[in-house]
């Protein structure tokens, strides 16, 4: 392991020195897996979805199960193709920000929707790219570089004393640009003990220097919320307060032989958890620190493109319940994208990670694609091996409802996928089949409902399923109406476990069937967005959930005003996405958007 990292560091040093005097602008190289289950949501798409937070837009993606504990993204667990919330790598600009305390905080993302260039979703195990955590896939929040002067201001009102305001100001210059953004929302309880308030602020700086770009990001988020039965139905009056600080300094240099990218990062997360809201003595405090550096060297060549990577990081926790712990981690990676002509695409990846407690872990992946009909019909497939180490909560947590296990081993998976993609003019179609073979899966289990949950390694559990998705872009215009586009998807998943005799808290509670329909249209000058989903969980619960948005854009000189009305869960469905945590019923909201 140390030899691998040393060799890669030498390569970095040699190429950095070789390029020190070069003045050469290299076109963007695409050295990422191209034959995997991948989707991308642009910043403009995210805004058009009219969601309340960047996290909520993930619920509109096929194969994604966003399991909300509270509304407005106050706390959500993310599942990809039947994974647990711990098995998805969450990244900001390629930096892994998975919380080492618990994956329940992975989606505490201190960014607003104005800050995003796009969100990339990989729904196949990509441990060879991102290491620990990307067990079943990854979600990468990519920050936008300001390119034009703009100001956005939104105001929101609604039932349950909902009030929100947000703004973003971008000020680009010829070689220097900045952006500042802020988002705040507060509401009383839609049901008992579910009141919330959160604030998000971010600041971004970008500077171009000849063939070098330097950027800095600072993000802050604070959440305060009632947590009715969030973690156990034995304690319905839980309360939680979290604070997240994330800062990153990024650097990119182009030279004649390739491109060098570096990220120096730091994340601090503070969690105050009250088991009984009316009993302030039952309080836990957890503070985690994640810091490190990522470096990646991309080298294009005549027969193939190459990428070398190094990651050095440390996780720390200081907790009244879990104690004080730290773990140092280092990794080296290598990737190759052969150039096989017009019809074939291929990619190979290997990564070696080393942890103090568990030693070496190797991950690898391979993908192959073939154009059956050029630029229309493609078949592709992939294989990948991934792993995940336990969180500090899984190892050390202890209270009346949950017991950790310091003897846990890393969980591992082998991921297989084959898919077909078709695109022509206004129509896009996709069909995927996947199999994830899990080994030593980590889950919270118990024998009866009266027992506390215990963290344990399960035996072998296989997850398999199919995904169909379609998009129709018509842009039809009529006298009083328009039909812009529609999207439909269907997902089917099953879990086949070789162990039994227990209740599973997370690993086996998958979304078995999901139908998702979304329509963007208009009438009488109004913009309309309609979204409906049918869901059936592995243990039998079924529910329909629908959302509706109506807005009217008013143009005045360089300004755009948009009054709007939106209804979340317009069918007033009673349902849970996490057992025992009832979701809000119909929620009517209105507001005004301003853009310059």
Coordinates of C-alpha atoms in Angstrom, one line a residue:
X1 CA 0.0 0.0 0.0
X2 CA 2.7 2.5 1.0
X3 CA 4.7 1.5 -2.2
X4 CA 1.7 2.3 -4.4
X5 CA 1.1 5.7 -2.8
X6 CA 4.9 6.5 -3.0
X7 CA 5.0 5.7 -6.7
X8 CA 2.0 7.9 -7.4
X9 CA 3.4 10.8 -5.3
X10 CA 6.7 10.6 -7.4
X11 CA 4.6 10.7 -10.6
X12 CA 2.8 13.8 -9.3
X13 CA 6.1 15.5 -8.4
X14 CA 7.7 14.8 -11.8
X15 CA 4.7 16.0 -13.8
X16 CA 4.2 19.1 -11.6
X17 CA 7.9 20.1 -12.2
X18 CA 7.6 19.3 -15.9
X19 CA 4.7 21.6 -16.2
X20 CA 6.0 24.4 -14.1
X21 CA 7.2 26.5 -17.0
X22 CA 4.6 25.5 -19.6
X23 CA 2.0 27.9 -20.7
X24 CA -0.6 25.6 -22.2
X25 CA -4.4 25.5 -22.0
X26 CA -5.6 21.9 -22.2
X27 CA -9.2 21.0 -23.2
X28 CA -11.2 19.3 -20.5
X29 CA -10.4 15.6 -20.2
X30 CA -13.2 13.2 -19.4
X31 CA -11.6 10.5 -17.4
X32 CA -14.5 9.3 -15.4
X33 CA -16.4 6.0 -15.7
X34 CA -18.6 6.3 -18.9
X35 CA -20.4 2.9 -18.8
X36 CA -22.1 3.2 -15.4
X37 CA -25.6 4.0 -14.3
X38 CA -25.1 7.8 -14.3
X39 CA -27.5 10.8 -14.3
X40 CA -26.8 14.5 -14.1
X41 CA -29.1 17.4 -13.1
X42 CA -28.0 20.8 -14.2
X43 CA -28.4 23.9 -12.1
X44 CA -31.2 25.2 -14.3
X45 CA -33.0 21.8 -14.0
X46 CA -32.7 22.0 -10.2
X47 CA -34.3 25.4 -10.2
X48 CA -37.2 24.3 -12.5
X49 CA -38.0 21.5 -10.1
X50 CA -39.1 24.2 -7.6
X51 CA -38.1 22.1 -4.6
X52 CA -37.5 23.6 -1.1
X53 CA -33.9 22.5 -0.8
X54 CA -31.1 21.0 -3.1
X55 CA -31.5 17.7 -1.3
X56 CA -35.2 17.3 -2.2
X57 CA -34.5 17.3 -6.0
X58 CA -32.9 13.9 -5.6
X59 CA -36.3 12.4 -5.0
X60 CA -37.1 13.2 -8.7
X61 CA -34.4 10.8 -10.0
X62 CA -35.1 7.2 -11.0
X63 CA -33.4 4.7 -8.7
X64 CA -33.2 7.1 -5.8
X65 CA -35.1 6.6 -2.6
X66 CA -34.9 9.8 -0.5
X67 CA -36.2 8.7 2.9
X68 CA -37.3 11.9 4.7
X69 CA -37.6 12.2 8.5
X70 CA -38.6 15.8 8.2
X71 CA -39.8 18.2 5.5
X72 CA -37.7 20.7 3.5
X73 CA -34.6 18.4 3.7
X74 CA -34.3 18.9 7.4
X75 CA -33.0 15.4 7.7
X76 CA -33.1 12.7 5.0
X77 CA -31.5 9.3 4.4
X78 CA -30.5 8.6 0.8
X79 CA -30.7 5.2 -0.8
X80 CA -29.5 4.2 -4.3
X81 CA -30.9 1.0 -5.8
X82 CA -31.8 -0.5 -2.4
X83 CA -28.7 0.6 -0.4
X84 CA -28.7 1.9 3.1
X85 CA -28.1 5.6 3.8
X86 CA -24.6 4.7 4.9
X87 CA -23.7 3.1 1.6
X88 CA -23.8 6.2 -0.6
X89 CA -20.9 8.5 -1.1
X90 CA -21.8 12.2 -0.7
X91 CA -19.4 14.6 -2.3
X92 CA -18.9 18.4 -2.8
X93 CA -16.7 19.1 -5.9
X94 CA -15.4 15.5 -5.7
X95 CA -14.5 15.7 -2.0
X96 CA -16.1 12.9 0.1
X97 CA -18.0 14.6 3.0
X98 CA -19.7 11.5 4.5
X99 CA -20.1 12.1 8.2
X100 CA -17.9 9.7 10.3
X101 CA -20.4 9.9 13.2
X102 CA -23.5 8.7 11.2
X103 CA -24.8 8.7 7.7
X104 CA -28.0 10.5 9.0
X105 CA -25.9 13.7 8.7
X106 CA -24.5 13.0 5.2
X107 CA -27.0 15.3 3.6
X108 CA -26.2 18.3 5.8
X109 CA -25.0 20.1 2.7
X110 CA -24.1 23.7 3.4
X111 CA -25.1 24.9 -0.1
X112 CA -28.1 26.6 -1.6
X113 CA -29.7 25.7 -5.0
X114 CA -28.2 28.9 -6.4
X115 CA -24.7 27.5 -5.8
X116 CA -24.9 24.4 -7.9
X117 CA -23.6 23.9 -11.4
X118 CA -25.0 20.4 -11.4
X119 CA -25.6 17.2 -9.3
X120 CA -24.1 14.0 -10.6
X121 CA -25.6 10.7 -9.5
X122 CA -23.7 7.4 -10.0
X123 CA -26.0 4.5 -9.1
X124 CA -23.3 1.8 -9.3
X125 CA -20.7 1.0 -6.6
X126 CA -17.8 3.5 -7.4
X127 CA -15.4 2.7 -4.6
X128 CA -12.6 2.8 -7.1
X129 CA -13.2 6.5 -7.6
X130 CA -14.2 7.7 -4.1
X131 CA -13.1 4.9 -1.7
X132 CA -15.0 4.3 1.5
X133 CA -18.7 5.1 1.5
X134 CA -19.3 4.9 -2.3
X135 CA -20.5 1.3 -1.6
X136 CA -23.6 1.4 -3.8
X137 CA -23.0 4.7 -5.7
X138 CA -22.4 8.4 -5.1
X139 CA -24.0 11.9 -5.3
X140 CA -21.6 14.7 -6.3
X141 CA -22.8 18.3 -5.6
X142 CA -20.7 20.4 -8.1
X143 CA -20.4 24.1 -7.3
X144 CA -21.0 26.7 -10.0
X145 CA -18.5 29.2 -11.1
X146 CA -20.2 32.7 -11.5
X147 CA -20.3 33.6 -15.2
X148 CA -22.7 36.5 -15.2
X149 CA -23.8 39.2 -12.8
X150 CA -27.0 38.1 -11.2
X151 CA -29.3 38.6 -8.1
X152 CA -31.9 36.1 -6.9
X153 CA -34.3 36.7 -4.1
X154 CA -37.1 34.3 -3.1
X155 CA -39.8 34.7 -0.4
X156 CA -42.0 31.8 0.8
X157 CA -45.1 31.6 3.0
X158 CA -47.3 28.6 3.9
X159 CA -49.4 26.6 6.3
X160 CA -48.0 25.7 9.7
X161 CA -46.5 29.2 10.0
X162 CA -44.0 28.5 7.3
X163 CA -41.8 31.4 6.4
X164 CA -38.7 31.4 4.2
X165 CA -36.4 33.8 2.4
X166 CA -33.3 33.3 0.3
X167 CA -31.0 35.3 -1.9
X168 CA -27.8 34.9 -4.0
X169 CA -25.6 37.5 -5.5
X170 CA -23.0 36.7 -8.2
X171 CA -20.3 39.2 -9.2
X172 CA -18.0 37.8 -11.9
X173 CA -15.0 39.8 -13.2
X174 CA -12.6 39.0 -16.1
X175 CA -10.4 36.8 -14.0
X176 CA -12.0 37.0 -10.5
X177 CA -15.5 36.1 -9.4
X178 CA -17.4 35.8 -6.2
X179 CA -20.8 34.7 -5.0
X180 CA -22.6 34.9 -1.7
X181 CA -25.8 32.9 -0.9
X182 CA -28.2 32.6 2.0
X183 CA -31.3 30.5 2.7
X184 CA -33.5 30.4 5.8
X185 CA -36.8 28.5 6.5
X186 CA -38.8 28.1 9.7
X187 CA -42.1 26.4 10.5
X188 CA -44.2 25.1 13.3
X189 CA -45.0 21.4 13.6
X190 CA -47.0 19.9 10.7
X191 CA -47.5 17.0 13.2
X192 CA -46.5 16.8 16.9
X193 CA -42.8 17.5 17.7
X194 CA -41.7 18.3 14.1
X195 CA -41.1 22.0 14.2
X196 CA -37.9 23.2 12.4
X197 CA -35.7 26.0 11.5
X198 CA -32.6 26.0 9.3
X199 CA -30.1 28.5 7.9
X200 CA -27.6 28.0 5.1
X201 CA -24.9 30.4 4.0
X202 CA -22.1 30.0 1.5
X203 CA -19.3 32.1 0.0
X204 CA -17.4 31.3 -3.1
X205 CA -14.3 32.9 -4.7
X206 CA -12.7 31.9 -8.0
X207 CA -9.5 33.3 -9.5
X208 CA -7.8 32.6 -12.9
X209 CA -4.0 32.9 -13.1
X210 CA -2.7 32.1 -16.6
X211 CA -3.0 28.3 -16.8
X212 CA -4.0 28.0 -13.1
X213 CA -7.4 28.3 -11.4
X214 CA -7.7 28.8 -7.7
X215 CA -11.1 28.6 -5.9
X216 CA -12.3 28.7 -2.3
X217 CA -15.6 27.6 -0.9
X218 CA -17.0 28.3 2.6
X219 CA -20.3 26.8 3.7
X220 CA -22.3 27.0 6.9
X221 CA -25.5 25.3 7.9
X222 CA -27.5 25.3 11.2
X223 CA -30.6 23.1 11.8
X224 CA -32.9 23.0 14.8
X225 CA -35.8 20.6 14.8
X226 CA -38.1 18.4 16.7
X227 CA -37.4 14.7 15.9
X228 CA -40.5 12.8 16.7
X229 CA -39.5 9.0 16.6
X230 CA -36.7 9.8 14.3
X231 CA -34.4 7.1 15.6
X232 CA -36.7 5.0 17.8
X233 CA -40.5 4.6 18.3
X234 CA -39.7 4.1 22.0
X235 CA -38.8 7.8 22.3
X236 CA -41.2 10.0 20.3
X237 CA -40.1 13.3 21.8
X238 CA -36.6 13.5 20.5
X239 CA -34.9 16.8 19.6
X240 CA -31.8 17.6 17.5
X241 CA -29.6 20.6 16.7
X242 CA -26.8 20.3 14.1
X243 CA -24.2 22.7 12.8
X244 CA -22.1 22.1 9.7
X245 CA -19.0 24.0 8.5
X246 CA -17.3 23.1 5.2
X247 CA -14.4 24.8 3.6
X248 CA -12.4 23.8 0.6
X249 CA -9.4 25.3 -1.3
X250 CA -9.2 24.1 -4.8
X251 CA -6.4 24.3 -7.5
X252 CA -6.3 23.3 -11.1
X253 CA -3.2 23.7 -13.4
X254 CA -3.0 22.9 -17.1
X255 CA 0.3 22.1 -18.7
X256 CA 1.5 20.4 -21.9
X257 CA 1.3 16.9 -20.5
X258 CA -1.9 17.0 -18.6
X259 CA -3.9 18.6 -15.8
X260 CA -3.3 18.6 -12.1
X261 CA -6.2 19.1 -9.6
X262 CA -5.9 19.5 -5.8
X263 CA -8.4 20.0 -3.0
X264 CA -7.5 20.9 0.5
X265 CA -10.7 20.5 2.7
X266 CA -12.0 20.7 6.2
X267 CA -15.5 19.7 7.6
X268 CA -16.8 20.2 11.1
X269 CA -20.1 18.8 12.2
X270 CA -21.7 19.4 15.6
X271 CA -24.7 17.4 16.8
X272 CA -26.7 18.0 19.9
X273 CA -29.2 15.2 20.4
X274 CA -31.9 15.1 23.1
X275 CA -33.5 11.7 23.6
X276 CA -36.4 13.2 25.7
X277 CA -37.2 16.7 24.7
X278 CA -38.8 17.6 28.1
X279 CA -35.9 16.0 30.0
X280 CA -32.8 18.1 29.2
X281 CA -30.5 15.7 31.2
X282 CA -30.7 13.1 28.4
X283 CA -28.4 15.0 26.0
X284 CA -25.6 13.8 23.8
X285 CA -23.0 16.1 22.2
X286 CA -21.0 14.9 19.2
X287 CA -18.5 16.9 17.2
X288 CA -16.7 15.4 14.2
X289 CA -13.8 16.7 12.1
X290 CA -12.9 15.6 8.6
X291 CA -9.8 17.0 7.0
X292 CA -7.4 16.1 4.2
X293 CA -6.2 16.6 0.7
X294 CA -7.2 15.1 -2.6
X295 CA -4.9 15.3 -5.7
X296 CA -5.6 14.0 -9.2
X297 CA -3.3 14.0 -12.2
X298 CA -4.9 13.6 -15.7
X299 CA -2.7 12.6 -18.6
X300 CA -4.1 12.2 -22.2
X301 CA -2.2 10.0 -24.6
X302 CA -2.6 8.7 -28.1
X303 CA -3.9 5.3 -27.2
X304 CA -5.5 6.0 -23.8
X305 CA -6.1 8.6 -21.1
X306 CA -4.7 8.1 -17.7
X307 CA -5.5 9.4 -14.2
X308 CA -3.5 9.1 -11.0
X309 CA -4.9 10.0 -7.6
X310 CA -3.8 10.4 -4.0
X311 CA -6.0 11.0 -0.9
X312 CA -4.8 11.6 2.7
X313 CA -7.4 12.3 5.3
X314 CA -8.3 12.0 9.0
X315 CA -11.6 11.5 10.8
X316 CA -12.0 12.6 14.4
X317 CA -14.9 12.6 16.9
X318 CA -15.3 14.0 20.4
X319 CA -18.6 12.7 21.9
X320 CA -20.2 12.5 25.3
X321 CA -21.6 9.1 24.3
X322 CA -19.1 7.7 21.8
X323 CA -15.9 9.0 23.4
X324 CA -12.9 10.4 21.6
X325 CA -11.6 8.6 18.5
X326 CA -9.5 9.4 15.4
X327 CA -8.5 7.4 12.4
X328 CA -6.0 8.2 9.8
X329 CA -6.5 7.2 6.2
X330 CA -4.5 7.2 3.0
X331 CA -5.2 6.0 -0.6
X332 CA -3.7 5.8 -4.0
X333 CA -5.6 5.2 -7.3
X334 CA -5.1 4.6 -11.0
X335 CA -7.4 4.8 -13.9
X336 CA -7.2 4.2 -17.7
X337 CA -9.7 5.0 -20.5
X338 CA -8.5 3.2 -23.6
X339 CA -9.3 4.8 -27.0
X340 CA -10.9 2.0 -28.9
X341 CA -12.4 3.8 -31.9
X342 CA -15.8 5.3 -32.6
X343 CA -18.0 2.4 -31.3
X344 CA -16.3 1.0 -28.2
X345 CA -15.8 2.8 -24.9
X346 CA -14.0 1.3 -21.9
X347 CA -12.6 2.3 -18.5
X348 CA -10.6 0.5 -15.8
X349 CA -10.0 1.7 -12.2
X350 CA -8.0 0.5 -9.2
X351 CA -7.7 2.1 -5.8
X352 CA -5.9 1.0 -2.6
X353 CA -7.0 2.4 0.8
X354 CA -5.3 2.0 4.2
X355 CA -7.0 2.5 7.6
X356 CA -5.3 2.2 11.0
X357 CA -7.9 -0.2 12.4
X358 CA -8.7 -2.3 9.4
X359 CA -5.5 -2.3 7.2
X360 CA -5.7 -2.4 3.4
X361 CA -8.8 -2.4 1.3
X362 CA -8.7 -2.6 -2.5
X363 CA -11.4 -1.5 -4.8
X364 CA -11.6 -1.9 -8.6
X365 CA -14.0 -1.4 -11.5
X366 CA -14.3 -2.0 -15.2
X367 CA -16.8 -0.8 -17.8
X368 CA -17.4 -1.5 -21.4
X369 CA -19.8 0.1 -23.9
X370 CA -20.7 -0.4 -27.6
X371 CA -22.7 1.8 -29.9
X372 CA -25.2 -0.5 -31.7
X373 CA -26.5 2.6 -33.6
X374 CA -24.1 5.5 -33.5
X375 CA -25.3 8.3 -31.3
X376 CA -28.7 6.6 -30.9
X377 CA -28.5 3.1 -29.3
X378 CA -25.8 2.0 -26.9
X379 CA -25.3 -1.1 -24.7
X380 CA -23.0 -0.9 -21.8
X381 CA -22.1 -2.9 -18.7
X382 CA -19.9 -2.6 -15.6
X383 CA -18.4 -4.4 -12.7
X384 CA -17.1 -2.9 -9.5
X385 CA -15.9 -4.0 -6.0
X386 CA -16.5 -1.6 -3.1
X387 CA -16.3 -1.4 0.7
X388 CA -17.4 0.7 3.7
X389 CA -15.9 0.9 7.1
X390 CA -18.3 1.3 10.1
X391 CA -19.2 4.8 11.4
X392 CA -18.4 5.8 15.0
X393 CA -22.0 5.4 15.9
X394 CA -22.1 1.8 14.6
X395 CA -19.0 1.1 16.6
X396 CA -19.5 2.8 19.9
X397 CA -23.0 4.2 20.4
X398 CA -25.0 3.2 23.4
X399 CA -28.4 4.2 24.8
X400 CA -31.7 2.5 25.9
X401 CA -32.7 2.0 22.2
X402 CA -29.5 1.4 20.3
X403 CA -26.3 -0.5 21.0
X404 CA -23.1 -0.2 18.9
X405 CA -20.6 -2.9 18.3
X406 CA -16.8 -2.2 18.4
X407 CA -16.1 -5.6 16.7
X408 CA -17.7 -4.7 13.4
X409 CA -15.9 -5.5 10.2
X410 CA -16.0 -3.5 6.9
X411 CA -18.8 -4.4 4.6
X412 CA -18.1 -5.2 1.0
X413 CA -20.0 -5.5 -2.3
X414 CA -19.6 -6.7 -5.8
X415 CA -21.7 -4.7 -8.2
X416 CA -22.8 -5.9 -11.7
X417 CA -24.8 -3.9 -14.2
X418 CA -25.9 -4.0 -17.9
X419 CA -28.0 -1.4 -19.6
X420 CA -29.3 0.0 -22.9
X421 CA -29.7 3.7 -23.8
X422 CA -31.6 5.1 -26.7
X423 CA -31.8 8.8 -27.7
X424 CA -33.3 10.4 -30.9
X425 CA -34.6 13.9 -31.3
X426 CA -37.3 14.3 -28.6
X427 CA -37.2 10.9 -27.0
X428 CA -34.8 9.3 -24.5
X429 CA -35.1 5.7 -23.2
X430 CA -33.0 3.7 -20.8
X431 CA -33.2 0.1 -19.4
X432 CA -30.8 -1.2 -16.7
X433 CA -30.5 -4.4 -14.8
X434 CA -28.2 -4.6 -11.7
X435 CA -27.0 -7.1 -9.1
X436 CA -25.2 -6.1 -5.9
X437 CA -23.8 -9.0 -3.8
X438 CA -23.2 -7.8 -0.3
X439 CA -20.9 -9.4 2.2
X440 CA -20.8 -8.7 6.0
X441 CA -23.4 -6.0 5.5
X442 CA -23.7 -3.7 8.5
X443 CA -27.2 -3.2 9.9
X444 CA -29.1 -2.5 13.1
X445 CA -31.1 -5.6 14.1
X446 CA -33.2 -7.0 16.9
X447 CA -35.1 -10.2 17.7
X448 CA -38.4 -8.5 18.8
X449 CA -39.9 -5.0 18.9
X450 CA -39.2 -4.8 22.6
X451 CA -35.4 -5.2 22.2
X452 CA -32.9 -2.5 21.5
X453 CA -31.3 -2.3 18.1
X454 CA -27.9 -3.9 17.9
X455 CA -25.3 -3.0 15.2
X456 CA -24.1 -6.3 13.6
X457 CA -22.5 -7.8 10.5
X458 CA -25.1 -9.7 8.5
X459 CA -24.2 -12.6 6.3
X460 CA -24.6 -12.5 2.5
X461 CA -27.4 -10.3 1.1
X462 CA -28.0 -10.0 -2.6
X463 CA -29.9 -7.0 -4.1
X464 CA -31.1 -7.1 -7.7
X465 CA -33.5 -5.1 -9.8
X466 CA -34.4 -3.3 -13.0
X467 CA -34.9 0.3 -14.0
X468 CA -36.8 1.8 -16.9
X469 CA -36.7 5.5 -17.6
X470 CA -38.0 7.7 -20.4
X471 CA -38.0 11.4 -21.3
X472 CA -40.2 13.1 -23.9
X473 CA -39.3 16.7 -24.9
X474 CA -41.9 18.1 -27.2
X475 CA -42.0 21.9 -26.5
X476 CA -45.5 21.9 -28.1
X477 CA -47.1 25.3 -28.1
X478 CA -50.9 26.0 -28.4
X479 CA -53.0 29.1 -28.1
X480 CA -53.8 28.7 -24.4
X481 CA -51.5 25.9 -23.3
X482 CA -48.1 24.2 -23.8
X483 CA -46.6 20.8 -23.2
X484 CA -42.9 21.1 -22.6
X485 CA -41.6 17.7 -21.4
X486 CA -42.5 14.6 -19.5
X487 CA -40.5 12.0 -17.6
X488 CA -41.5 8.5 -16.5
X489 CA -39.6 5.9 -14.7
X490 CA -40.1 2.5 -13.0
X491 CA -37.9 0.7 -10.5
X492 CA -38.2 -2.8 -9.2
X493 CA -35.9 -4.2 -6.5
X494 CA -35.6 -7.4 -4.4
X495 CA -33.3 -8.5 -1.6
X496 CA -32.3 -12.1 -1.1
X497 CA -30.8 -12.7 2.3
X498 CA -29.1 -15.9 3.5
X499 CA -29.7 -15.1 7.2
X500 CA -32.9 -14.8 9.1
X501 CA -34.6 -14.7 12.5
X502 CA -34.3 -11.0 13.1
X503 CA -35.8 -7.6 12.4
X504 CA -33.8 -5.3 10.1
X505 CA -33.8 -1.6 10.7
X506 CA -32.4 -0.4 7.4
X507 CA -30.7 -2.9 5.1
X508 CA -33.8 -4.9 4.1
X509 CA -36.3 -2.0 4.2
X510 CA -36.0 -1.3 0.5
X511 CA -38.4 0.3 -2.0
X512 CA -39.6 -2.7 -4.0
X513 CA -41.7 -0.9 -6.6
X514 CA -41.6 2.8 -7.6
X515 CA -43.4 4.5 -10.5
X516 CA -42.5 8.2 -11.0
X517 CA -44.2 10.6 -13.4
X518 CA -43.3 14.2 -13.9
X519 CA -44.9 16.7 -16.4
X520 CA -43.8 20.2 -17.2
X521 CA -46.5 22.2 -19.0
X522 CA -48.3 25.5 -19.0
X523 CA -51.8 27.0 -19.5
X524 CA -53.1 30.6 -19.6
X525 CA -49.5 31.8 -19.3
X526 CA -48.9 29.8 -16.1
X527 CA -46.0 27.5 -15.7
X528 CA -47.1 24.1 -14.3
X529 CA -45.0 21.3 -12.8
X530 CA -46.8 18.1 -11.8
X531 CA -45.1 15.2 -10.1
X532 CA -46.7 11.9 -8.9
X533 CA -45.1 8.8 -7.5
X534 CA -46.4 5.4 -6.4
X535 CA -44.3 3.5 -3.9
X536 CA -44.4 0.0 -2.4
X537 CA -41.9 -0.9 0.2
X538 CA -40.4 -4.4 0.8
X539 CA -42.5 -4.9 3.9
X540 CA -45.7 -4.0 2.1
X541 CA -46.6 -0.3 2.8
X542 CA -47.9 1.4 -0.4
X543 CA -48.7 5.1 -1.0
X544 CA -49.2 7.7 -3.7
X545 CA -47.6 11.1 -3.3
X546 CA -48.2 14.1 -5.6
X547 CA -46.8 17.6 -5.8
X548 CA -48.0 20.6 -7.8
X549 CA -46.4 23.9 -8.7
X550 CA -48.0 26.9 -10.5
X551 CA -46.1 30.0 -11.3
X552 CA -46.4 33.1 -13.6
X553 CA -43.2 34.8 -15.0
X554 CA -43.6 38.5 -15.4
X555 CA -40.8 40.3 -17.4
X556 CA -40.0 43.9 -16.7
X557 CA -36.8 45.3 -18.4
X558 CA -34.0 43.1 -17.1
X559 CA -36.0 41.8 -14.1
X560 CA -38.2 38.7 -13.8
X561 CA -40.9 38.4 -11.1
X562 CA -42.6 35.0 -10.5
X563 CA -45.5 34.7 -8.0
X564 CA -46.2 31.1 -7.4
X565 CA -48.4 28.6 -5.5
X566 CA -47.2 25.0 -4.7
X567 CA -48.8 22.1 -2.9
X568 CA -46.7 19.3 -1.5
X569 CA -48.5 16.0 -1.1
X570 CA -51.7 17.4 -2.7
X571 CA -53.4 14.0 -2.2
X572 CA -52.9 14.3 1.5
X573 CA -51.5 10.8 1.7
X574 CA -50.6 9.3 5.1
X575 CA -47.4 7.5 4.8
X576 CA -44.0 6.8 6.2
X577 CA -40.7 6.6 4.4
X578 CA -38.9 5.5 7.6
X579 CA -40.8 3.1 9.9
X580 CA -42.7 5.0 12.6
X581 CA -42.0 8.5 11.2
X582 CA -45.2 9.9 9.7
X583 CA -44.7 12.4 6.9
X584 CA -46.7 15.7 6.7
X585 CA -50.0 15.8 4.9
X586 CA -51.1 18.3 2.3
X587 CA -49.0 21.5 2.6
X588 CA -50.0 24.6 0.7
X589 CA -47.3 27.3 0.1
X590 CA -47.0 30.5 -1.9
X591 CA -44.4 33.1 -2.6
X592 CA -42.5 35.3 -5.0
X593 CA -39.3 34.9 -6.9
X594 CA -37.2 37.7 -8.2
X595 CA -34.3 37.4 -10.7
X596 CA -32.0 40.0 -12.2

